[in-house]
C-alpha atoms as one frame of an Amber mdcrd trajectory, in Angstrom:
protein
 -40.731 -51.497   6.092 -37.583 -49.442   6.476 -37.177 -48.866   9.900 -37.225
 -45.152  10.214 -41.000 -45.804   9.375 -41.502 -48.427  12.508 -39.492 -45.921
  15.335 -42.364 -43.942  17.141 -43.161 -39.820  16.518 -41.740 -38.390  19.989
 -43.541 -36.628  21.781 -43.926 -32.372  21.513 -42.209 -30.617  23.241 -41.981
 -26.531  24.225 -39.588 -25.619  20.895 -42.203 -28.176  19.064 -45.193 -28.225
  19.823 -47.910 -25.642  17.305 -49.093 -24.286  20.175 -47.112 -24.398  23.896
 -46.723 -26.499  26.695 -48.510 -25.457  29.726 -46.109 -25.679  32.010 -47.119
 -26.709  35.756 -45.156 -25.133  39.193 -43.217 -28.355  39.756 -43.300 -26.836
  43.015 -44.813 -27.856  46.693 -45.025 -28.652  50.507 -41.604 -29.942  51.231
 -41.873 -32.937  53.343 -40.364 -32.374  56.378 -38.280 -34.822  57.922 -36.429
 -34.401  61.225 -32.936 -33.156  61.387 -30.110 -35.546  63.368 -30.506 -34.316
  66.860 -27.477 -32.680  68.676 -25.983 -29.973  66.462 -25.007 -26.694  66.754
 -27.742 -24.929  66.443 -25.502 -22.748  63.764 -25.741 -25.999  61.588 -29.147
 -25.954  61.307 -29.647 -22.565  60.919 -26.764 -22.757  57.611 -28.706 -26.179
  56.273 -32.157 -24.680  55.774 -30.169 -21.419  54.461 -28.220 -23.515  51.818
 -32.663 -25.945  51.685 -33.804 -22.060  50.880 -30.671 -21.560  47.986 -30.824
 -23.958  46.462 -34.941 -24.228  46.768 -34.169 -20.938  44.961 -32.360 -21.431
  42.057 -33.624 -24.272  40.974 -36.815 -21.544  40.779 -34.746 -19.022  38.847
 -33.566 -21.780  36.684 -37.227 -22.874  35.564 -37.818 -19.616  34.775 -35.080
 -18.601  32.211 -32.554 -17.055  35.313 -28.752 -17.618  34.424 -26.351 -15.514
  35.261 -25.387 -14.450  38.804 -25.982 -10.894  37.246 -29.450 -10.922  36.484
 -31.011 -12.892  39.997 -30.639  -9.364  41.874 -32.401  -9.702  45.956 -35.601
  -7.963  44.257 -35.561 -11.028  42.066 -34.885 -14.034  43.971 -37.226 -12.505
  47.316 -39.712 -11.683  44.162 -39.256 -15.913  43.638 -39.391 -16.960  47.198
 -42.918 -15.383  46.979 -44.033 -17.134  43.375 -43.092 -20.416  45.222 -44.291
 -19.529  48.853 -41.022 -18.666  50.796 -40.685 -16.657  53.239 -38.856 -13.530
  51.533 -34.909 -14.448  52.120 -32.176 -12.280  53.710 -29.598 -10.925  52.294
 -26.836 -13.151  53.479 -29.415 -16.270  50.965 -29.421 -14.291  48.214 -25.624
 -13.614  48.614 -25.852 -17.803  48.824 -28.043 -18.151  45.150 -25.744 -15.719
  43.690 -23.183 -17.818  44.651 -25.217 -21.739  42.873 -26.121 -19.720  39.809
 -22.257 -18.734  39.527 -21.030 -22.419  40.065 -23.693 -24.495  37.683 -21.827
 -24.028  34.720
């Protein structure tokens, strides 16, 4: 028997399935952990802002937004609403675009 006949058939993906594969939103509540004590308040604010920007950048990439010029503030804020985050500030939106820019 040829070796090719012994290979298992791959599972269908979005591009090979005869009908579209249903994708679930992988966004659930994040398990909260205590942050290290003793840091200045600005450190905590920046830390949480970075986490939010990363979550938004990942969600935008999942939605097909790959370029920073495609991610206007309105698009980022609507994505935040979609995944259950508070609307981001202009500074956070800027950080999201920076993450998209440097992910290439």
